[in-house]
Short mmCIF file of C-alpha atoms and ligand atoms in Angstrom, two decimals:
data_model
loop_
_atom_site.label_atom_id
_atom_site.label_comp_id
_atom_site.label_asym_id
_atom_site.label_seq_id
_atom_site.Cartn_x
_atom_site.Cartn_y
_atom_site.Cartn_z
CA MET P 1 20.07 -14.93 -2.10
CA SER P 2 22.72 -16.93 -0.14
CA ASP P 3 23.04 -20.57 0.74
CA ILE P 4 23.81 -20.11 4.43
CA PRO P 5 22.05 -17.94 6.97
CA MET P 6 23.77 -14.55 7.09
CA PRO P 7 24.64 -12.73 10.27
CA GLY P 8 21.88 -10.47 11.61
CA VAL P 9 18.36 -11.35 12.52
CA GLU P 10 16.91 -14.59 11.13
CA LEU P 11 13.15 -14.44 10.81
CA SER P 12 10.98 -17.48 10.98
CA ASN P 13 7.48 -18.20 9.66
CA TYR P 14 4.60 -18.10 12.15
CA ILE P 15 2.24 -21.00 11.49
CA ASN P 16 -0.46 -22.45 13.78
CA GLY P 17 0.65 -20.22 16.66
CA GLU P 18 4.28 -21.40 16.47
CA TRP P 19 7.55 -20.00 15.06
CA ARG P 20 8.69 -22.47 12.41
CA PHE P 21 11.74 -22.78 10.27
CA ALA P 22 10.79 -22.98 6.64
CA ASN P 23 11.39 -25.93 4.34
CA CYS P 24 14.02 -24.11 2.44
CA GLU P 25 17.56 -24.46 1.31
CA HIS P 26 18.09 -20.73 0.70
CA TRP P 27 17.80 -17.59 2.66
CA ILE P 28 16.77 -14.21 1.32
CA ASP P 29 18.92 -11.29 2.44
CA ASP P 30 17.27 -8.19 3.68
CA TYR P 31 19.20 -4.94 3.33
CA ALA P 32 18.82 -1.49 4.96
CA PRO P 33 18.16 0.75 1.97
CA ALA P 34 19.81 3.77 3.54
CA THR P 35 23.24 2.08 4.03
CA GLY P 36 23.07 -1.07 1.95
CA GLU P 37 23.85 -3.11 5.12
CA HIS P 38 22.55 -6.64 5.55
CA ILE P 39 20.09 -6.51 8.48
CA ALA P 40 18.18 -9.76 8.36
CA SER P 41 17.68 -13.08 6.63
CA ILE P 42 14.30 -14.50 5.83
CA PRO P 43 13.47 -18.00 4.71
CA CYS P 44 12.82 -18.58 1.03
CA SER P 45 9.65 -20.45 1.88
CA SER P 46 8.15 -22.93 -0.57
CA SER P 47 4.77 -24.41 -1.38
CA GLU P 48 5.18 -26.87 1.48
CA ASP P 49 5.25 -23.94 3.98
CA ILE P 50 2.23 -22.41 2.32
CA ASP P 51 0.46 -25.79 2.50
CA ALA P 52 1.20 -25.96 6.24
CA ALA P 53 0.00 -22.41 6.81
CA VAL P 54 -3.19 -22.99 4.82
CA GLU P 55 -3.92 -26.19 6.69
CA ALA P 56 -3.49 -24.37 10.01
CA ALA P 57 -5.82 -21.64 8.78
CA LEU P 58 -8.40 -24.17 7.64
CA ASN P 59 -8.26 -26.05 10.98
CA ALA P 60 -8.84 -22.80 12.87
CA ALA P 61 -11.58 -21.54 10.56
CA ASP P 62 -14.71 -23.04 12.14
CA ASP P 63 -14.02 -21.91 15.70
CA TRP P 64 -13.09 -18.41 14.57
CA ALA P 65 -16.17 -18.08 12.33
CA ALA P 66 -18.31 -19.23 15.27
CA LEU P 67 -17.47 -16.14 17.32
CA SER P 68 -19.80 -13.18 17.03
CA ILE P 69 -18.54 -10.14 15.13
CA ALA P 70 -18.47 -8.28 18.43
CA GLU P 71 -16.22 -10.92 19.93
CA ARG P 72 -13.83 -10.67 16.96
CA ALA P 73 -13.93 -6.86 17.22
CA GLY P 74 -12.72 -7.39 20.88
CA TRP P 75 -9.75 -9.34 19.53
CA LEU P 76 -8.93 -6.50 17.05
CA GLU P 77 -9.05 -4.08 19.93
CA LYS P 78 -6.58 -6.22 21.92
CA ILE P 79 -4.25 -6.36 18.92
CA ALA P 80 -4.47 -2.57 18.54
CA GLU P 81 -3.57 -2.07 22.11
CA GLU P 82 -0.55 -4.38 21.98
CA LEU P 83 0.62 -2.88 18.71
CA GLU P 84 0.24 0.61 20.13
CA GLU P 85 2.53 -0.35 23.01
CA ARG P 86 5.14 -1.23 20.36
CA ALA P 87 4.45 1.73 18.06
CA GLU P 88 7.96 3.20 18.44
CA GLU P 89 9.52 -0.21 17.65
CA VAL P 90 7.30 -0.42 14.53
CA ALA P 91 8.48 2.98 13.39
CA GLN P 92 12.16 2.15 14.00
CA LEU P 93 11.91 -1.18 12.17
CA GLU P 94 9.95 0.35 9.29
CA SER P 95 12.47 3.20 8.92
CA LEU P 96 15.41 0.73 8.90
CA ASP P 97 13.77 -1.72 6.54
CA THR P 98 12.40 0.79 3.99
CA GLY P 99 14.88 3.72 4.29
CA LYS P 100 11.97 6.13 4.98
CA PRO P 101 12.37 9.02 7.48
CA ILE P 102 11.58 8.08 11.10
CA THR P 103 9.12 10.94 11.43
CA LEU P 104 7.10 9.51 8.51
CA ALA P 105 7.38 5.96 9.90
CA ARG P 106 5.96 7.28 13.22
CA SER P 107 3.23 9.52 11.88
CA VAL P 108 2.08 7.31 9.00
CA ASP P 109 3.20 3.70 9.26
CA ALA P 110 3.08 3.03 12.96
CA SER P 111 0.03 5.11 13.75
CA ARG P 112 -2.04 3.96 10.80
CA SER P 113 -1.31 0.31 11.58
CA VAL P 114 -2.75 0.75 15.02
CA ALA P 115 -5.62 2.83 13.62
CA ASN P 116 -6.48 0.07 11.09
CA PHE P 117 -7.17 -2.45 13.86
CA ARG P 118 -9.02 0.09 15.96
CA PHE P 119 -11.08 1.34 13.00
CA PHE P 120 -12.24 -2.20 12.01
CA ALA P 121 -12.94 -3.06 15.63
CA GLU P 122 -15.28 -0.06 15.70
CA GLN P 123 -16.79 -1.09 12.42
CA GLY P 124 -17.47 -4.52 13.89
CA ARG P 125 -19.18 -3.12 17.00
CA GLU P 126 -21.42 -0.89 14.87
CA PHE P 127 -22.10 -3.57 12.22
CA GLU P 128 -25.78 -4.18 11.38
CA SER P 129 -26.87 -6.36 8.48
CA GLU P 130 -29.73 -5.33 6.23
CA ILE P 131 -33.35 -6.42 6.44
CA PHE P 132 -35.57 -6.03 3.30
CA GLU P 133 -39.26 -6.39 3.99
CA MET P 134 -41.72 -7.59 1.31
CA LYS P 135 -45.49 -7.69 1.68
CA ASP P 136 -45.38 -11.34 2.43
CA ALA P 137 -41.77 -12.07 3.44
CA THR P 138 -38.70 -10.86 5.22
CA ASN P 139 -35.23 -10.91 3.61
CA ARG P 140 -32.30 -11.00 6.01
CA VAL P 141 -28.77 -10.56 4.75
CA VAL P 142 -26.17 -12.65 6.55
CA TYR P 143 -22.42 -11.92 6.14
CA LYS P 144 -20.56 -15.21 6.26
CA PRO P 145 -16.77 -15.56 6.33
CA VAL P 146 -15.23 -16.42 2.91
CA GLY P 147 -12.78 -18.92 4.46
CA VAL P 148 -8.97 -18.73 4.24
CA ALA P 149 -7.72 -15.32 3.09
CA GLY P 150 -4.41 -15.03 1.33
CA LEU P 151 -2.93 -11.56 1.85
CA ILE P 152 0.02 -10.39 -0.22
CA THR P 153 1.61 -7.01 0.46
CA PRO P 154 4.33 -4.74 -0.96
CA TRP P 155 7.30 -2.92 0.51
CA ASN P 156 6.37 0.73 0.42
CA LEU P 157 4.03 0.81 3.47
CA PRO P 158 4.62 -2.62 4.86
CA LEU P 159 2.65 -2.90 8.07
CA TYR P 160 0.23 -0.08 7.15
CA LEU P 161 -0.97 -2.17 4.13
CA LEU P 162 -0.76 -5.56 5.86
CA SER P 163 -2.91 -4.38 8.77
CA TRP P 164 -5.32 -2.79 6.31
CA LYS P 165 -6.08 -6.34 5.11
CA VAL P 166 -5.60 -8.47 8.23
CA ALA P 167 -7.99 -6.40 10.41
CA PRO P 168 -11.12 -6.65 8.16
CA ALA P 169 -10.28 -10.24 7.12
CA LEU P 170 -10.24 -11.33 10.80
CA LEU P 171 -13.22 -9.17 11.73
CA MET P 172 -15.44 -10.87 9.13
CA GLY P 173 -14.48 -14.33 10.40
CA ASN P 174 -11.74 -15.42 7.98
CA THR P 175 -8.48 -16.94 8.94
CA VAL P 176 -5.39 -15.56 7.32
CA VAL P 177 -2.18 -16.52 5.54
CA ALA P 178 -0.07 -13.42 5.06
CA LYS P 179 2.92 -13.21 2.61
CA PRO P 180 4.66 -9.82 3.09
CA SER P 181 7.20 -8.38 0.67
CA GLU P 182 10.57 -10.13 0.89
CA LEU P 183 12.14 -6.64 0.80
CA THR P 184 10.49 -5.52 4.11
CA PRO P 185 9.80 -8.50 6.32
CA MET P 186 10.47 -6.96 9.76
CA THR P 187 7.15 -5.53 10.88
CA ALA P 188 5.15 -8.50 9.58
CA SER P 189 7.17 -10.60 12.03
CA LEU P 190 6.42 -8.00 14.76
CA LEU P 191 2.73 -8.34 13.97
CA ALA P 192 3.00 -12.09 14.44
CA GLU P 193 4.65 -11.48 17.85
CA VAL P 194 1.71 -9.25 18.69
CA MET P 195 -0.72 -12.04 17.75
CA GLU P 196 1.25 -14.42 19.97
CA ALA P 197 1.31 -11.92 22.83
CA VAL P 198 -2.46 -11.41 22.79
CA LYS P 199 -2.87 -15.22 22.47
CA LEU P 200 -4.97 -15.09 19.33
CA PRO P 201 -6.12 -18.70 18.77
CA ALA P 202 -3.55 -20.77 16.86
CA GLY P 203 -4.00 -20.84 13.11
CA VAL P 204 -6.16 -17.71 12.87
CA PHE P 205 -3.16 -15.63 11.70
CA ASN P 206 -0.31 -17.32 9.87
CA LEU P 207 2.76 -15.65 8.33
CA VAL P 208 4.94 -17.04 5.58
CA HIS P 209 8.05 -15.17 4.51
CA GLY P 210 9.47 -15.58 1.04
CA ASN P 211 9.55 -14.32 -2.51
CA GLY P 212 6.75 -14.00 -5.01
CA LEU P 213 7.35 -17.03 -7.15
CA ASP P 214 8.18 -19.55 -4.41
CA ALA P 215 5.68 -18.46 -1.72
CA GLY P 216 3.32 -15.90 -3.24
CA ALA P 217 2.37 -17.91 -6.30
CA PRO P 218 1.54 -21.12 -4.35
CA LEU P 219 -0.66 -19.03 -2.06
CA THR P 220 -2.68 -17.46 -4.90
CA SER P 221 -3.20 -20.82 -6.58
CA HIS P 222 -3.86 -22.88 -3.42
CA PRO P 223 -7.27 -24.65 -3.79
CA ASP P 224 -8.17 -24.07 -0.08
CA VAL P 225 -7.60 -20.33 -0.26
CA ASN P 226 -10.90 -18.67 -1.00
CA LEU P 227 -9.89 -15.03 -1.23
CA ILE P 228 -6.86 -13.09 -2.33
CA SER P 229 -6.17 -9.47 -1.43
CA PHE P 230 -3.06 -8.21 -3.24
CA THR P 231 -1.29 -4.88 -3.27
CA GLY P 232 1.72 -4.53 -5.56
CA GLY P 233 2.83 -3.85 -9.09
CA THR P 234 0.46 -4.06 -12.06
CA ALA P 235 2.43 -6.75 -13.86
CA THR P 236 2.42 -8.94 -10.71
CA GLY P 237 -1.29 -8.19 -10.30
CA ARG P 238 -1.98 -9.61 -13.72
CA GLU P 239 -0.24 -12.93 -12.73
CA VAL P 240 -2.09 -13.05 -9.39
CA ALA P 241 -5.43 -12.53 -11.22
CA LYS P 242 -4.74 -15.31 -13.65
CA SER P 243 -3.76 -17.65 -10.92
CA ALA P 244 -6.74 -16.82 -8.69
CA SER P 245 -9.32 -16.85 -11.43
CA SER P 246 -9.21 -20.59 -12.14
CA GLY P 247 -10.40 -21.32 -8.63
CA PHE P 248 -13.01 -18.50 -8.75
CA LYS P 249 -11.46 -16.86 -5.67
CA LYS P 250 -12.67 -13.51 -4.39
CA LEU P 251 -10.03 -11.06 -5.56
CA SER P 252 -9.03 -7.54 -4.76
CA LEU P 253 -6.10 -5.96 -6.55
CA GLU P 254 -4.61 -2.63 -5.49
CA LEU P 255 -2.02 -1.88 -8.22
CA GLY P 256 0.08 0.99 -9.48
CA GLY P 257 -0.76 4.55 -10.37
CA LYS P 258 0.42 7.47 -12.50
CA ASN P 259 -1.57 10.15 -10.88
CA ALA P 260 -2.07 13.71 -12.08
CA THR P 261 -1.78 16.73 -9.83
CA ILE P 262 -3.85 19.47 -11.55
CA VAL P 263 -3.03 23.09 -10.69
CA ARG P 264 -5.69 25.51 -11.94
CA ALA P 265 -5.02 29.16 -12.75
CA ASP P 266 -6.83 30.50 -9.73
CA VAL P 267 -4.75 28.47 -7.20
CA ASP P 268 -3.13 30.19 -4.18
CA ILE P 269 0.33 28.93 -4.97
CA ALA P 270 1.98 29.74 -1.63
CA ASN P 271 -0.73 28.20 0.37
CA MET P 272 -1.11 25.02 -1.64
CA MET P 273 2.60 24.37 -2.28
CA PRO P 274 3.34 22.24 0.82
CA GLY P 275 0.45 19.94 -0.10
CA ILE P 276 1.57 19.72 -3.70
CA VAL P 277 5.16 18.95 -2.69
CA ARG P 278 3.93 16.31 -0.26
CA ALA P 279 1.80 14.68 -2.96
CA SER P 280 4.78 14.55 -5.20
CA PHE P 281 7.46 13.15 -2.92
CA LEU P 282 5.98 11.45 0.15
CA ASN P 283 7.94 8.31 0.94
CA GLN P 284 10.33 9.20 -1.87
CA GLY P 285 7.45 9.09 -4.34
CA GLN P 286 6.95 5.40 -3.45
CA VAL P 287 3.21 5.65 -2.73
CA CYS P 288 0.85 4.40 -5.38
CA LEU P 289 -1.15 7.59 -4.87
CA CYS P 290 1.68 10.07 -5.38
CA GLY P 291 1.09 12.80 -7.94
CA SER P 292 4.00 12.13 -10.30
CA ARG P 293 2.64 14.34 -13.16
CA ILE P 294 1.90 17.96 -12.32
CA LEU P 295 -0.38 19.67 -14.86
CA ILE P 296 -0.15 23.41 -14.53
CA HIS P 297 -2.31 26.12 -16.16
CA GLU P 298 -0.15 27.90 -18.75
CA SER P 299 -0.92 31.35 -17.29
CA ILE P 300 0.83 30.50 -13.99
CA TYR P 301 3.33 27.96 -15.35
CA ASP P 302 6.54 29.97 -14.80
CA SER P 303 5.61 31.34 -11.40
CA PHE P 304 4.43 27.91 -10.19
CA VAL P 305 7.58 26.13 -11.44
CA GLY P 306 9.84 28.71 -9.71
CA ALA P 307 8.01 28.26 -6.41
CA PHE P 308 7.91 24.49 -6.77
CA LEU P 309 11.64 24.19 -7.48
CA GLU P 310 12.42 26.41 -4.47
CA ALA P 311 10.31 24.22 -2.23
CA VAL P 312 11.84 21.02 -3.55
CA SER P 313 15.37 22.28 -3.19
CA ASN P 314 14.62 23.06 0.45
CA MET P 315 13.67 19.44 1.23
CA VAL P 316 16.01 17.69 3.62
CA VAL P 317 17.29 14.50 2.11
CA GLY P 318 19.49 12.18 4.22
CA ASP P 319 19.80 10.15 7.39
CA PRO P 320 16.37 8.58 7.91
CA SER P 321 16.89 8.48 11.73
CA ASP P 322 17.30 12.30 11.84
CA GLU P 323 14.03 13.93 12.83
CA GLU P 324 14.70 16.84 10.34
CA THR P 325 14.90 14.45 7.39
CA GLU P 326 12.09 14.65 4.86
CA LEU P 327 13.27 12.21 2.24
CA GLY P 328 15.13 8.93 2.73
CA ALA P 329 16.43 6.21 0.46
CA LEU P 330 14.74 4.06 -2.20
CA ILE P 331 13.80 0.50 -1.38
CA SER P 332 16.55 -1.38 -3.27
CA GLU P 333 19.41 -1.16 -5.68
CA ASP P 334 17.19 -2.59 -8.42
CA HIS P 335 14.57 -0.04 -7.80
CA GLN P 336 17.17 2.76 -7.67
CA ASN P 337 18.43 1.61 -11.07
CA LYS P 338 14.89 1.48 -12.44
CA VAL P 339 14.23 5.06 -11.28
CA LEU P 340 17.63 6.29 -12.68
CA SER P 341 16.92 4.57 -16.03
CA TYR P 342 13.62 6.52 -16.28
CA ILE P 343 15.58 9.73 -15.70
CA ASP P 344 17.95 8.82 -18.58
CA LEU P 345 14.93 7.97 -20.75
CA ALA P 346 13.41 11.41 -19.95
CA GLU P 347 16.49 13.04 -21.47
CA ASP P 348 16.24 10.77 -24.49
CA GLU P 349 12.56 11.76 -24.77
CA GLY P 350 13.55 15.43 -24.91
CA GLY P 351 12.97 16.35 -21.24
CA THR P 352 15.00 18.85 -19.22
CA ILE P 353 16.08 17.85 -15.70
CA LEU P 354 15.35 20.97 -13.61
CA CYS P 355 16.67 19.54 -10.40
CA GLY P 356 17.90 16.25 -8.98
CA GLY P 357 18.61 13.53 -11.54
CA GLY P 358 20.96 11.34 -9.46
CA PRO P 359 22.11 10.56 -5.92
CA PRO P 360 22.00 13.54 -3.57
CA VAL P 361 25.25 15.40 -2.95
CA GLY P 362 26.58 15.91 0.53
CA ILE P 363 24.90 13.18 2.51
CA PRO P 364 27.15 11.52 5.08
CA GLU P 365 29.65 8.80 4.11
CA ALA P 366 27.74 6.21 6.10
CA PHE P 367 25.13 6.27 3.34
CA ASP P 368 27.52 5.86 0.45
CA ASN P 369 26.30 2.33 -0.29
CA GLY P 370 22.61 3.10 0.14
CA TYR P 371 20.04 3.45 -2.66
CA TRP P 372 19.53 7.22 -3.04
CA VAL P 373 17.94 9.44 -5.68
CA SER P 374 17.43 13.13 -4.97
CA PRO P 375 14.06 14.64 -5.72
CA THR P 376 13.95 15.13 -9.46
CA VAL P 377 11.81 17.55 -11.47
CA ILE P 378 11.52 17.15 -15.32
CA ASP P 379 10.16 19.67 -17.74
CA GLY P 380 9.54 19.65 -21.48
CA LEU P 381 8.22 16.11 -21.93
CA ALA P 382 5.20 15.36 -24.11
CA PRO P 383 2.28 14.30 -21.87
CA ASP P 384 2.07 11.02 -23.74
CA SER P 385 5.78 10.22 -23.43
CA ARG P 386 6.79 7.05 -21.60
CA CYS P 387 8.16 8.97 -18.58
CA ALA P 388 4.85 10.86 -18.27
CA THR P 389 2.63 7.82 -18.57
CA GLU P 390 4.48 4.82 -17.03
CA GLU P 391 4.77 4.28 -13.31
CA ILE P 392 8.29 5.29 -12.08
CA PHE P 393 7.44 4.96 -8.36
CA GLY P 394 10.28 7.20 -7.14
CA PRO P 395 11.07 10.83 -6.37
CA VAL P 396 10.52 11.95 -9.96
CA VAL P 397 7.90 14.38 -11.14
CA THR P 398 7.16 15.61 -14.65
CA LEU P 399 5.67 19.05 -15.38
CA HIS P 400 3.14 19.79 -18.18
CA PRO P 401 1.30 22.98 -19.09
CA PHE P 402 -2.40 22.99 -20.06
CA SER P 403 -4.57 25.68 -21.55
CA ASP P 404 -8.05 24.89 -20.12
CA ASP P 405 -9.87 22.37 -17.94
CA GLU P 406 -10.77 20.16 -20.97
CA GLU P 407 -7.07 19.77 -21.84
CA ALA P 408 -6.13 19.06 -18.21
CA ILE P 409 -8.72 16.31 -18.06
CA GLU P 410 -7.56 14.90 -21.35
CA ILE P 411 -3.95 14.75 -20.19
CA ALA P 412 -4.90 13.36 -16.76
CA ASN P 413 -6.69 10.47 -18.45
CA MET P 414 -3.91 9.79 -20.92
CA THR P 415 -2.47 6.81 -19.04
CA ASP P 416 -3.40 3.14 -18.58
CA TYR P 417 -3.59 3.76 -14.86
CA GLY P 418 -6.55 5.12 -12.88
CA LEU P 419 -5.83 5.14 -9.21
CA ALA P 420 -5.86 8.72 -7.83
CA GLY P 421 -5.43 12.40 -8.55
CA SER P 422 -5.66 15.78 -7.02
CA ILE P 423 -6.93 19.20 -8.11
CA TRP P 424 -5.74 22.47 -6.60
CA THR P 425 -7.96 25.53 -7.11
CA ALA P 426 -9.74 28.41 -5.37
CA ASP P 427 -13.02 27.30 -6.95
CA THR P 428 -13.87 24.08 -5.12
CA GLU P 429 -17.12 23.60 -7.04
CA ALA P 430 -15.27 23.68 -10.41
CA GLY P 431 -12.62 21.41 -8.93
CA SER P 432 -15.20 18.94 -7.67
CA LYS P 433 -16.96 18.88 -11.08
CA MET P 434 -13.69 18.35 -12.81
CA ALA P 435 -12.85 15.46 -10.40
CA GLU P 436 -15.89 13.58 -11.66
CA ARG P 437 -14.29 13.47 -15.11
CA ILE P 438 -10.96 12.07 -14.03
CA ASP P 439 -10.81 8.29 -14.71
CA SER P 440 -9.56 7.25 -11.33
CA GLY P 441 -10.79 5.68 -8.13
CA MET P 442 -10.01 8.65 -5.90
CA VAL P 443 -9.63 12.40 -6.45
CA TRP P 444 -8.73 14.91 -3.81
CA VAL P 445 -9.50 18.67 -4.16
CA ASN P 446 -7.11 21.03 -2.31
CA CYS P 447 -5.62 18.07 -0.34
CA TRP P 448 -4.00 14.71 -0.98
CA LEU P 449 -3.98 11.47 0.96
CA HIS P 450 -6.52 12.96 3.34
CA ARG P 451 -7.93 9.61 4.45
CA ASP P 452 -11.23 8.78 6.00
CA LEU P 453 -11.09 4.95 6.42
CA ARG P 454 -14.83 4.66 5.75
CA VAL P 455 -14.54 5.65 2.07
CA PRO P 456 -13.97 3.30 -0.92
CA PHE P 457 -10.33 2.88 -1.84
CA GLY P 458 -9.22 1.33 -5.11
CA GLY P 459 -8.49 1.97 -8.73
CA VAL P 460 -9.86 1.63 -12.29
CA LYS P 461 -8.16 0.64 -15.51
CA ASN P 462 -4.71 -0.93 -14.80
CA SER P 463 -4.79 0.32 -11.24
CA GLY P 464 -6.78 -2.58 -9.94
CA VAL P 465 -10.03 -4.40 -9.34
CA GLY P 466 -12.36 -4.03 -6.39
CA ARG P 467 -12.64 -1.63 -3.50
CA GLU P 468 -11.50 -1.82 0.12
CA GLY P 469 -12.19 0.54 3.01
CA GLY P 470 -15.05 0.73 5.53
CA GLN P 471 -18.13 -1.19 4.34
CA TRP P 472 -16.37 -2.15 1.08
CA SER P 473 -13.76 -4.11 3.08
CA LEU P 474 -16.49 -5.75 5.10
CA GLY P 475 -18.29 -6.73 1.95
CA PHE P 476 -15.13 -7.99 0.24
CA PHE P 477 -13.98 -10.06 3.20
CA SER P 478 -17.37 -11.78 3.51
CA GLU P 479 -20.03 -13.60 1.50
CA ALA P 480 -23.36 -11.82 1.69
CA ILE P 481 -26.09 -14.49 1.86
CA ASN P 482 -29.79 -13.71 1.70
CA ILE P 483 -32.35 -15.60 3.72
CA CYS P 484 -35.94 -15.01 2.65
CA VAL P 485 -38.63 -16.11 5.07
CA LYS P 486 -42.23 -16.19 3.84
CA HIS P 487 -44.67 -14.87 6.42
O1 LIG K 501 6.41 -5.42 -6.55
P1 LIG K 501 5.67 -6.83 -6.71
P2 LIG K 501 7.86 -5.02 -6.84
C1 LIG K 501 4.90 -1.03 -8.35
C2 LIG K 501 6.09 -0.13 -8.57
C3 LIG K 501 7.24 -1.05 -8.56
C4 LIG K 501 6.67 -2.24 -9.26
C5 LIG K 501 7.34 -3.55 -8.93
O2 LIG K 501 5.98 0.47 -9.84
O3 LIG K 501 8.34 -0.49 -9.28
O4 LIG K 501 5.35 -2.29 -8.75
O5 LIG K 501 7.57 -3.62 -7.54
C6 LIG K 501 4.62 -10.60 -4.31
N1 LIG K 501 2.49 -14.29 -7.15
N2 LIG K 501 4.48 -1.12 -6.99
O6 LIG K 501 8.51 -5.88 -7.86
O7 LIG K 501 6.56 -7.80 -7.41
C7 LIG K 501 5.91 -10.09 -3.79
O8 LIG K 501 6.70 -11.08 -3.10
C8 LIG K 501 2.16 -13.87 -5.96
C9 LIG K 501 3.26 -0.45 -6.67
O9 LIG K 501 8.54 -4.86 -5.58
O10 LIG K 501 4.32 -6.57 -7.29
C10 LIG K 501 5.39 -8.99 -2.82
O11 LIG K 501 4.97 -9.53 -1.59
N3 LIG K 501 2.80 -12.87 -5.26
C11 LIG K 501 2.71 -0.92 -5.41
C12 LIG K 501 4.15 -8.41 -3.58
O12 LIG K 501 3.85 -9.46 -4.52
C13 LIG K 501 3.86 -12.33 -5.93
C14 LIG K 501 3.63 -1.13 -4.27
C15 LIG K 501 4.44 -7.13 -4.35
O13 LIG K 501 5.59 -7.32 -5.20
C16 LIG K 501 4.22 -12.75 -7.21
C17 LIG K 501 4.81 -1.83 -4.72
C18 LIG K 501 3.53 -13.82 -7.82
N4 LIG K 501 3.82 -14.24 -9.04
C19 LIG K 501 5.20 -1.78 -6.06
N5 LIG K 501 5.36 -12.01 -7.59
C20 LIG K 501 1.45 -0.18 -4.92
N6 LIG K 501 0.31 -0.51 -5.57
O14 LIG K 501 1.52 0.55 -4.01
C21 LIG K 501 5.61 -11.14 -6.58
N7 LIG K 501 4.70 -11.33 -5.57
#
């Protein structure tokens, strides 16, 4: 943090339809992870800025709630169209701000952000509330807005995750105060520009930049914020839950994961390998759903590991703006150090580093000051070791043999997390049965991150509370009220 605005872009808050300087003495520096260059400064906003944003959201709430759901769906469609016009800009900013490859930023971040608005617009147009008839009465369920929604998002998929919350929140008639990650503020500001361009009524969408303690915490504890949707680390989620619980706010927490990739003996290794590698390393392993523990049937262990290492060594790591690049940089120096410290720990815990283990060799000089870790594969760790059970959230995968399905399930369930998992097998029925016994919110069989936006998304155990996605989002971002009329 510095005391004076640094060169580069200076981002403002967007409150009540206006760009406002924050009530802050400090600025937070935003760095490009690939090069370590300073690219922007954001205000270190305070509770006063949060108060102003919540007040604007409250003032706008009645008029927004008075619109029909079809009218609000129309607004989402407009936002989707405007965002789509700027999709390439979204991809460029996201790649710069996160260090991820441009191809990934285009195919995942930019396109999903547009798709989120479009999907929820469609959900709004199709929305029908339930009627329950009794012999002598009719029950009608009415979905009312919850009020002001506080949305707090992380740095790994910045606009993708923010739009995943903003779209259903607005659709169901809430007004919004968004607090994006201080590490990746760029596309949240772009979204505010989109809201301005489509002339969304003032106060319906508000954006406050800043860090977790100075801006995030006052948002979660604000008495006029009725709902919190948070995606981020488990430790932060615990603080958010504590802060939100005293006001009985509606709460959804999407937290970390330590997901197992289970490779059964009957797997077609060559065919499935691209999917397994993608599950391991997408976004440099910085996706809460990534399969960071690969459990392999002992009968195919050696052949699988050989093929896996070959595939990993062929991955192109380097310049995020190069269309050939498959893996970019990690989000920050702190995070790079965290990931490297886990690799050191793995050696202390008796693991063998089969590949990677440090910054990649041979990337251009321009990236010397960036935050790089090459894809790392570790063998020989006990399945209950710290490296195999704690979330590393980087390009690091541990390998573990198992002797039968029972043992695979036991290892898969050996962590405090329960977000996702995948099973790779020629026997889809056996895979599907096995999936039911994995303690996690989502399990894919012979695929990974194959998303249908209608399905429930969320974790069990330390991976979170609540579900979002399709009707689950509509339910979370509204209050279902029953009106019973006696005939
Ligand atoms: O996230 P934080 P961090 C995991 C991953 C990573 C770890 C920490 O393991 O190494 O979390 O990452 C805001 N009240 N995931 O520290 O702190 C913060 O400003 C309210 C998994 O970067 O959880 C940001 O906007 N808000 C994850 C958001 O919370 C607070 C994705 C997330 O930041 C706050 C990211 C507070 N007290 C990291 N403190 C996933 N589930 O995908 C911070 N924030």
